[in-house]
Each structure stands twice: as structure tokens, then as C-alpha cells.
Amino acid sequence: MPEEKKFPETTPASEEVRVGVYTCHCGGNISHVVRCERVTKSLGKLSNVVVARTDPSFCSDTGQAIIEKDIKELGVNRVVIGACAPSLHEQTFRNTVTRAGLNPYLYHHVGLREQDSWVHGDDKDGATEKAIRLMSAGVAKARLLIPLDPIRLGAEKQALVIGGGVAGLRSALDIARQGIRVTLVEKSPFLGGRMAQLESIFPTDEEPRQLLHELIEQAAAYPNITVLTQAEVTAVSGYVGNFNVRVTQRSRGVSDEMAEALAAACTQETPDEFNYGLTRRKVICRPYEGCYPPLPAVDWEHYDGQPIQLNGKSVVLKDEPQVHELTAGAIVLATGFDPYEPRRGEYGYGEIPEVATLPQLIRALSRVPEGEPLTWNGHPVRDVALIHCVGSRELDGVHEPQADGQVNNYCSRVCCTASLHTAVELRQRFPKLNLYELYQDIRTYGRGHEEIYRQAQAKMVRFLRYHGDERPEVAAAPAGDTHPVLVRVKDTLTYGEEIEIPVDLVVLAVGMMPRQIDSLVNMLKVSRGADRFLLEAHPKLRPVEMAVRGIVLAGTAQGPMNIQESLSAASAAAAKVASLLGQGRVELPPFVARVDESKCNGAGACVEACLEEGAIALQTFQENGREVKRAVVTPANCTGCGACVGVCPNRAIDVQAWTLAQYEAMVDAIAMETPAFSEAEK
Amino acid sequence: MDNLHVDTLVVGGGIAGMQAALDLADQGFQVALVEREPSIGGKMITLSKVFPTLDCCSCITTPKMSAVAHHPNIHLLTYCELQSIEETGSGFHAAIVQKPRYVDARKCTGCRECEYACPVTVPSPFDRGLGAYRAIRVPFSTAVPQKAVLDMENCILCGKCEKECPAGAVDFTQQPEPFEIETTTIIAASGFELTPLNAKKEYGGGKLRNVVDPLMMERFLAPTGPYGRVLRPGDGKEPTSIAYVQCAGSRDQTLGVEYCSRVCCMYAVKQAMLISGALPMADITIYYMDIRTFGKGYEQFYQNAKAMGVEFVRGKVAAIREDGEQNPVIKVELTEEGRIVERTFDLVILSLGMTPAPGSNGTTSTSLSASLGLPLGTDKFIAIPAPNANPCASARPGIFVTGTAMGPMDIVDSIVTASSAASAASAYIREHQKEAVYA
Amino acid sequence: MTSNEKGKQPKILILATLAGGYAGADATGQAHTDYPANTYILPVMCPVMFPPEFFVRAFERGIDGIIIMYSGTDSPYKVEADGTAALINRSYALMKTRGIDIRRLRLAAICTVCVKPFLKEVNQMADLLKGIGFVKDEIAAPAAA
């Protein structure tokens, strides 16, 4: 196990300030626009600057070595680096200066790529002047930097996993296997999520509920894992290492002994969402035999409160929600997806009974006994059209926006293979069916997926290819026609021929949408992307972490994925949680308020302005025999917003590393009448 | 070389291997990372920019390389080859050979004086043969470690490097040095190789000078590339019409590569966008069967490229030949129009696919999997027996697979599977080493 | 037009929150969309830390326009949405007493992917400054306000 990180002895503030200034070419990304040599020349003339350099890439090993050498050999004790966005490499360079023996907070990062060279490509002079002023501001700030130590907090070796589908289960199990306790919270009464609604998984043709069963057995049996079903997170406070979470759990409603009998006696029914509304179920039920937990539960959303007659007695079911307060060092979001629900009338959906979604067809097929023919809406099915990209790859200005004004312009990634996999199954079970796949591009990208495409081609599935802006049309056939539905498509495989296909069933290969999790998003203060899925911190560097520390992503809450990909992402999320909590300790950046005791006179404006629970309070001290009041900050509860800074009449409080004096110095450098860059010309 | 005892041996120092090593090391496990080349970084460090963010690729890769090199829990072993493994009951016993650098790595400071002194110029594989370096050199500017390596095959033994080296590090007498690693788990991250440029006779069999592979185009586009701009390798002219031939090494039964290589659509779209930036007057046409931009943000990226004027034409390229001026001429069946046309371009890029990384002698495609005793799938990548239950577990308990060793995938997927493999390996280690599993 | 042709340019200071405007500016950079170069973006945790005097001081030093790009109700800080709006109102009051055109200070909610709104704000301020000129001239002639 690694030793506790120790920062180098902090540099005394009284020591002479010696600034090193480094302007990165970023392999041409910056230097093609910003004249980096001129920036260096200008900055080199500023007071306190002892060295100014450029390099093709300071983030490389050699680049970092240059900075380390300057710190060691030239006594550089403040470092300013102009490079890509700080989100990319601020941490890299903090580590660099630390290695060289400098406190990591004696370094300041200036973004010269995203905010300069990449946006002022046609104004090289302007971009260069901007770089000089921003770097000068960086030096101005650097002169006022003081050494800081991170805030060290104990971390609960406990994680919260939200979502009990395949991703949540896999994450929970993998985290628990690292010796970390896990609470798994699932909103519905049963584990398994969307995967339980499938019948066969590509490309292995395995039985999904069997795989789930094995996973649930491992997870539920794991002594480290607590499973809470019918439970929702209702409040969150705190921060990485110490999130305080309130979980509200509804009653199962029926005791284990009575569950089966009450389910049998229950007469109230509601559409069964497990079968996507194709069938009805009781309000005391289980989704399928072999589910977990195995016994029926009450569906409180739909139960009408009426008594249920059992053995001559009236039983009224009562929901007595239980509140669990728990702490968690980290949170895994595995909230999953919903299949896209087509608008009424979209490809005839909701208006023509012979139009169904692919998830509905999968459920319907599971209900057709082996050897029996396929029927739909009471008619035998002879011809089936499967339409791809429903609710995916939509185009702005072509497709009707959804309620939030957006179109789903992303690819849902799984529908092509899922649709072809279903076509192959249909062909095997009902050899006489005519099958049509209407697609834009076949995206069978995964290992073993192309094989399914080849099988579908070999099995005489007919392919028709449409353009994204000329989607197929679905209409009810005139009365007395041979088939109930007509599908019209301009088929580019026959050079744009307008083809009309009479079919008995239209299947819409619908895409994925994120689940409705607004309240979670608000409570956790996490971000969503333009596609409405949860947004990772960086798609390449940190693909399963979120920008909020301690919160990680697993599975389709992040974007469309198949089961294999969800499992990988879930295990990856577990690795991040294990790295974070494995040591039982978390370090936070020191960006919290600090009171200057020599200036604070206990006015208390800061306490009034602060909205964070327990972050700042007035305390009474004895000083030279007198009682004085002063503000005192509790760093672990301070978010560093600075609400206290602006209101203090004495300028006695500041956020560390973001002080008002530093901002004033930066503004002066930017506003400078004769900027440093013109001096360089002399 | 001293023998090592670690929790995990990671074989392969590309992005997947590096990420897996970092994830395990961050959890406090001891990791040995064995890389066959003289530097870590893999294929990723040679790329220009990454899709769909267009981040500078070396800016994403070099910090990971640096983090691996500096991590207190990672033993970085470059220019080493795994020979064989044996099960020991408590894990594996791995036989490794340190190949001779002919430079004492402990003494070398990476100053490059040897390189400046060396009179022998050799095509640089880092630049896909487009650029050159010396017979003794630091392999590339951002290499980790920054240590010189001498390539004995091309060395003329003139001794100039030895004379110039201020550290006295050059050592012509070095021999391969075998050593051993005891480990509880192994992660195979051996990566991929491109389908060879000469694989398809119809496409010129690798003989057409202005038909290049996509990794060459990455070097043209990379800021660290050999020319710093896009040009025709045949005559150095700036191309004004450029074509991409998609699925040139994938989804092709005649090549025995029946699978989709997953990344070619996106790299072609990305390169087309970057070329449009570098050569605003150039016409770029992409010939494709299906555009497979399926990842997060990828479809939007494709639509942007269309809006920028990159031309996407559905067509099957039947053949490529050369005209009298070395211009590639493409014979293509336009499948939306039902006719076959010929079109001349200045430059053609074959969007080649991914095949498993070859062995050290360049001929066998099963080197690592053979040394590890792992069965392969029909696609020749390492088989994953239960992808929908344990997506990174190989057929042998204790051996995990990540990145393109288990099939084509892009950088994001490689990073995710790397963390996933790390998670699986760490659970295995804890359970195998019989530590207290829970508090 | 390059800066050389334009001569002296008004200066726009953008105080952008790390959770909002600063990331939005980075997103604009990743989209490689051009905007005027006389824009100086400084990252802030949350803009409530600034007293109104800070802005007036900046104008007096020669900053011609200030845009605060905050995260509004999406902020990780409870205080940000209402606190910043209140701060702006107090700042406007102070600016008026100093004879500074209050249009020189603007508040805009910019999210991490707000490329278009970012560009709109920057261009609007640039256009405004073309019309109303340098702040120094305004402070020198307070009667005009």
C-alpha cells in the first residue's frame, strides 16, 4: 500500500518570489497562432520572473523535467504555465512541481489553447497580445500565491450504488470484493432492471435472466452488500468521502408468509410494464418466476387502497415507508435507460395496432409457445417490417422535436444488432415469415455482431436502405386489403425506387433515452450532456468519473450501451471507487475560506451570507483579558463559494488560492496601459 | 536484472495496459508493466488528435505515460519480452527477457548526443517509415523512458556514438538478460496491428506510392509528424483531392477479416475534418458501405463532417490502379446509382482494420496468447468465454484481457475495459491472497 | 481585421465559473469557433465573492466591459443564483454613482456546453463597446452618464 502523500516543506512566504513562466506550444496547437517566443520574451521582463521558456509540450516527460530542473537549480518557487485547458493538465503540473519539492499550490495554470489559439486563429497579433496579458495576470497572481495543504478527511469505506440493473449489480459486487461495504438502492421492488426483460443476449444467445440470477446470487449473498428495493434516494449532503444520504424505502406490503396467498387473492389489475403494456398484471405481483426478491410485492403506485378478500377476511395493505440514513464515501450512478417511446402517430405508433416497438415484440415472442404460429392483434403474421433508428439519429430541422425541444441526434448503438438478432430468431421460429429490415446504416460493430448480420442476410431477410432525411412511412391499409399496414420507403439499394410493402406487423427498433432522474441530478449537482445522458468528466481521460468528485457512472445512465459494455463500465466504476476509498482517506483541495485573525472584528456578515450548513460561525476568544468575537471556518463543510468574502467590511476573509487581492492584481495586469508585450519590441 | 514479486503483471504498455496498471497501482497493488518496445505509449502516442473531442493526442497520452513512469507501485520494464508462464499454485511464474539496448539505461540521460553523432539513417517505424531516425536514438521525442536504444541490425559499428556519449552509456557487449517475475495475476494488453497495406491485390498490393494507410495519415496530421503538413509521399505535392476507402481491411471475407474494426469510420471522419482544416481547398470523399459512428458523441461528429463539406459516397471500391503521374485511380461501384465509375485522386487512404498484434518475429499472430496459453476466438483475438458475465476474463483463471487484445475498439473503450480488467484482477488478488475481504 | 489594423482595443473581462462559463469557453474552443481576442477570461469558483467595489475598481483601471458568466441555478453553490443577481444590482447602484454606464457589466448564465450563448454574449459586449467607447473617456466625462 502506498504511503501517505506528504507535500514538501512549504516555502516561507517571506522568501523572495522567483517565478518560472512556461508557454507550451502544445505540439503546434498553441504555437501555430500564438507567437510563443514573443510571449516568453515579454514575460521574461516582468519583475520576479527568473526564467521564461517555451517547449513543444511541457506535459511530456521531457517538458516536465525542464520545469523540475528549474525549480531545483534556479530556485524557481512560483510556476506559471500557459497550455491547454486546466481541466486537462492542471493536476499533471501540480504533480510535477510537487516532485521537484515545491508546494503544488504555488503553481498557476493559464488556458491558452481552448480560450486563445483555438478561437483566434485569424488574429495572430490579437491572440499573442491576449496570451501576454493573461500570462502577465498569471504572474501577478503567482506573486501572491502562498503554500497550501490539502484538507484530509477520513473516508467512509462504504459506497452507495443507485440502480439495481445489471450495471448496478456488477458495480456493487466488484466494490464489495475490494472490502468496501455497499448499499444498493433500487427503485422498483425487484432487481435486474431492463436486462430481465430480454430473452436472449447477442452474440452468445445466453439466457439473460439466468445470467442475472447468477449475478444477483453472488451480490445478494455477499455479506458486504445491503440491498434496498422499493427505495429511493431522497436527500444528499456532504462530499466525497462523506456523503450523507437519506434513502426512503417503501414497505413490501405483504409478509413473506402471506405474499403468495395475497397475490393470488388480489383482483385489482394494471398494465404490466414488464411486458411494455402488452398484458395486465395484479397490483400485488412479481415480474417473473425466479426474480429477486422471489416473493410478490405491492405496487403502491397503482394499488387503490381497497381491501383484499382472503379466507373470509378483508385485508387492507398499508405502506409504511422506512427512512434509512447512511453515509457513503462514493456514489455510483447506475440509473439505466428507458426505451424511446414513439410519439402517437410516429410510424403509426399508438394509432395502428399492428405497430409495436422492438422491446414489445421481444416480450410478445416470449409468450408464443414453441411450435405455435405468430399472431398479432388476432391475425396471423406473414410479413414483418423492422424499422431502424426510431428515436435515434434524428436530424435538427427534419425530425419533430420532443417535448424539451430537442431531437435525439445520437446513435443508440444496440438497436441494429438487436433488430437483426430478433430477425434471425423470427426466421428460425417462423420459417415462412417474410422479413424486411429498413435501415440507414447497419452498425453491427461488436465482436460477433457482424456474424449476426451475415446470418440475417443468409436467412433471406430483405434489406431496404433509406436516407436519414427520407424516413419510411407507415399507414393503415385500406379496408379489405390483404394486409393491415402499408410501409412505403424510398430504397437506395434499388437506386431510389419507391417501394410499398404490405405487412402484418411493423416493429420499431427504438433507441435509448436516459431515465427520468431530475431530482437525483439536482441533489447530486451532476451534469448532463446535450444528449441528456449523464456527462463524464472527460470522455478520454476519465470516462466513468463525473466532474463532482466521488460520483462515478456505470452503464446506460451515461449513454447507450449493450450488456457487455455496461458490465465493463460498471467494473471500471468499481475500480475508481476502490482507488478512492480503499485507503479510508480522501484528500480535498484547500479551496476553502480562511479568516485573517488580525482583521476580523466579529462583524458577522460572513455568517449571515453563508448558506452552507456548519461552514462558518462566530466564536468568542479570550485575548489580553478581553473577550473578542471572530469568525471560524469548518473547512470540511465549506464549499469555497466566497459568499463571505464579498460581504466582509474588513476584507478579513478570503477563499484560499482565489483571493480578492489576487483577482485585483490580475485585473491590473490585464488592464495595463503599456502591456509587457510592447516592451519586448524595444 | 533482479527478479520481481508483484500482484499483477501487465503485458503491453499502450493506453489499455497503462490504464490498467495505473488503476491497480492507485489501489496500492504492486504492478510490473512489461513493454516490448523501447518506449511505452503504444499506438495512441503516434496519433494526431482523438475523436470526437479533437484533443491533441499526445496531450492525452503523455501524462499517462508520465504517471506510469513515476508511480511508486509500478515497475516499468521496457524493451522486454514475455517468454512463457507457468502456474505456481499461488499465481504465475513469468519468464521475461530484457532485450539489449546496447545502452546502459542507468547511465543514459537521454541527451541524444549519440543520435547526433550516428551516421546511419533508418526509416522510423514511429513515423510509419515516412520519416527517418538514426541507428541509435531516443525512439521519439516524448518517449518514456527517455533512454537511447541502438538497433544492431542497422548499426555499422563505427563507434562514434560510444565516443560522443558523455555518460559512457553505450555498450556494444550487452546480451539479452533473462529474469523472472512472480505474480498473482496477469493482464494481457498486447494491442493490435493494422491489416497490412499490401494485403489486398485489387488495391495495388501496397505498391501504389500515393495510397497510404491511416496511421501514416495520422503522422502527416500530427504536430510532431515528419513533414508537419499533409503531402503525397510519392512526390511531396500537396494533394487537392483525397479519397478514403472504408472497410479496406475489414468486413472482407477474402482477407479472412470478417469482423468490423469499429474505429475506421470515426478515424476517417476525423482525418477528413483535420485535412479540411489543413488544406481548405482539398476535396475529400469517403467511400463506404455503412457509416458506423456509434459511440457517445460520434453520430453528431459525423453530421458535423457532412456539414463541413466532406463528401460521403456509398460505394464499393473494386480496384485501385495508378495513372502515368502516380495518381491513384479508383474504380468504384456506386451502389445508390447502380453504375461503376473511375475517379482519379491525388491521394488515397485505405481505411485498414485491426488485426491482433503480431509476435516479436512479425510472423506469428498469436505470440502473446501462445505464451499465455490462451485460446483465440474465430477472429484470432484472445477469446473471452463469458462476455456477458465477465467481459475481461480470459479462459484461464487469473489472466485478464483488455483493450484491442480482445478485439477492435477505440480509445475510450480501451480505457474502460482497462479499468474493468483492473477491477477484476484486484478482486481476484484479494480473494486469492486470502486477505480479509471485508471489514 | 487583426489587432494591428484595429489599433487600441477595448478590453472585456470575463469572470467565468469553473462549473459553468469557464467550461463553456473551453467548449467554444473545442468547437474552434472564432470570437474577438480582446476578451480575458478568468476562472472563478463563484462570483458572489466579489464586492461591488471590485467591478468599479476594474473599470477605473481600464477594463471596458465585464461579463460574469455564472452557472445560475445549475451551480454547485447554493448561494450562486440569487446571491449573484443581488450582487449585480448592488453593483449597478454603485456604478451609477460613479458615472459608469451600467451596460458595461453583464450577467449571463452559461453552461458547460453553451457554445452559442457564449458567443452571443461576447459579441454583444463587443458591439456595445464599439458604440459606447472606452470606459476611461466615460469616467473622465461623468456628466455624459
mmCIF file of C-alpha atoms in Angstrom, chain A residues 645-646 651 658-668 670, chain C residues 13-15 42-44 47-63 66-68 87 91 94-95 98 100 105:
data_model
loop_
_atom_site.group_PDB
_atom_site.id
_atom_site.type_symbol
_atom_site.label_atom_id
_atom_site.label_comp_id
_atom_site.label_asym_id
_atom_site.label_seq_id
_atom_site.Cartn_x
_atom_site.Cartn_y
_atom_site.Cartn_z
ATOM 1 C CA VAL A 645 -15.664 37.313 1.016
ATOM 2 C CA GLY A 646 -17.722 39.897 -0.809
ATOM 3 C CA ARG A 651 -11.585 42.246 3.916
ATOM 4 C CA TRP A 658 -8.719 32.506 -5.041
ATOM 5 C CA THR A 659 -8.218 35.692 -3.039
ATOM 6 C CA LEU A 660 -9.664 39.071 -3.843
ATOM 7 C CA ALA A 661 -6.197 40.608 -3.836
ATOM 8 C CA GLN A 662 -5.102 38.067 -6.457
ATOM 9 C CA TYR A 663 -8.047 38.994 -8.681
ATOM 10 C CA GLU A 664 -7.242 42.700 -8.313
ATOM 11 C CA ALA A 665 -3.648 42.027 -9.306
ATOM 12 C CA MET A 666 -4.788 40.003 -12.326
ATOM 13 C CA VAL A 667 -7.197 42.733 -13.422
ATOM 14 C CA ASP A 668 -4.384 45.282 -13.186
ATOM 15 C CA ILE A 670 -4.905 42.715 -17.992
ATOM 16 C CA LEU C 13 -13.034 40.906 -18.710
ATOM 17 C CA ILE C 14 -14.972 37.668 -18.366
ATOM 18 C CA LEU C 15 -15.318 36.207 -14.900
ATOM 19 C CA LEU C 42 -10.535 34.486 -15.525
ATOM 20 C CA PRO C 43 -11.841 31.407 -13.752
ATOM 21 C CA VAL C 44 -13.827 31.919 -10.563
ATOM 22 C CA PRO C 47 -18.941 35.235 -8.468
ATOM 23 C CA VAL C 48 -20.549 36.104 -5.141
ATOM 24 C CA MET C 49 -17.064 36.582 -3.731
ATOM 25 C CA PHE C 50 -16.705 39.968 -5.429
ATOM 26 C CA PRO C 51 -17.890 43.133 -3.675
ATOM 27 C CA PRO C 52 -19.363 45.820 -5.987
ATOM 28 C CA GLU C 53 -16.237 47.902 -5.391
ATOM 29 C CA PHE C 54 -14.222 45.248 -7.231
ATOM 30 C CA PHE C 55 -16.013 45.940 -10.502
ATOM 31 C CA VAL C 56 -15.817 49.707 -10.154
ATOM 32 C CA ARG C 57 -12.118 49.394 -9.427
ATOM 33 C CA ALA C 58 -11.674 47.273 -12.558
ATOM 34 C CA PHE C 59 -13.463 49.888 -14.689
ATOM 35 C CA GLU C 60 -11.323 52.614 -13.199
ATOM 36 C CA ARG C 61 -8.196 50.648 -14.094
ATOM 37 C CA GLY C 62 -9.306 50.459 -17.716
ATOM 38 C CA ILE C 63 -11.468 47.353 -18.148
ATOM 39 C CA ILE C 66 -17.234 42.866 -17.686
ATOM 40 C CA ILE C 67 -19.298 39.745 -18.304
ATOM 41 C CA ILE C 68 -19.981 37.469 -15.388
ATOM 42 C CA LEU C 87 -24.607 41.480 -6.216
ATOM 43 C CA SER C 91 -23.002 46.935 -8.323
ATOM 44 C CA LEU C 94 -22.571 51.887 -7.250
ATOM 45 C CA MET C 95 -21.681 52.233 -10.944
ATOM 46 C CA ARG C 98 -19.533 56.821 -10.348
ATOM 47 C CA ILE C 100 -20.261 54.360 -15.357
ATOM 48 C CA LEU C 105 -21.448 44.942 -16.556
#
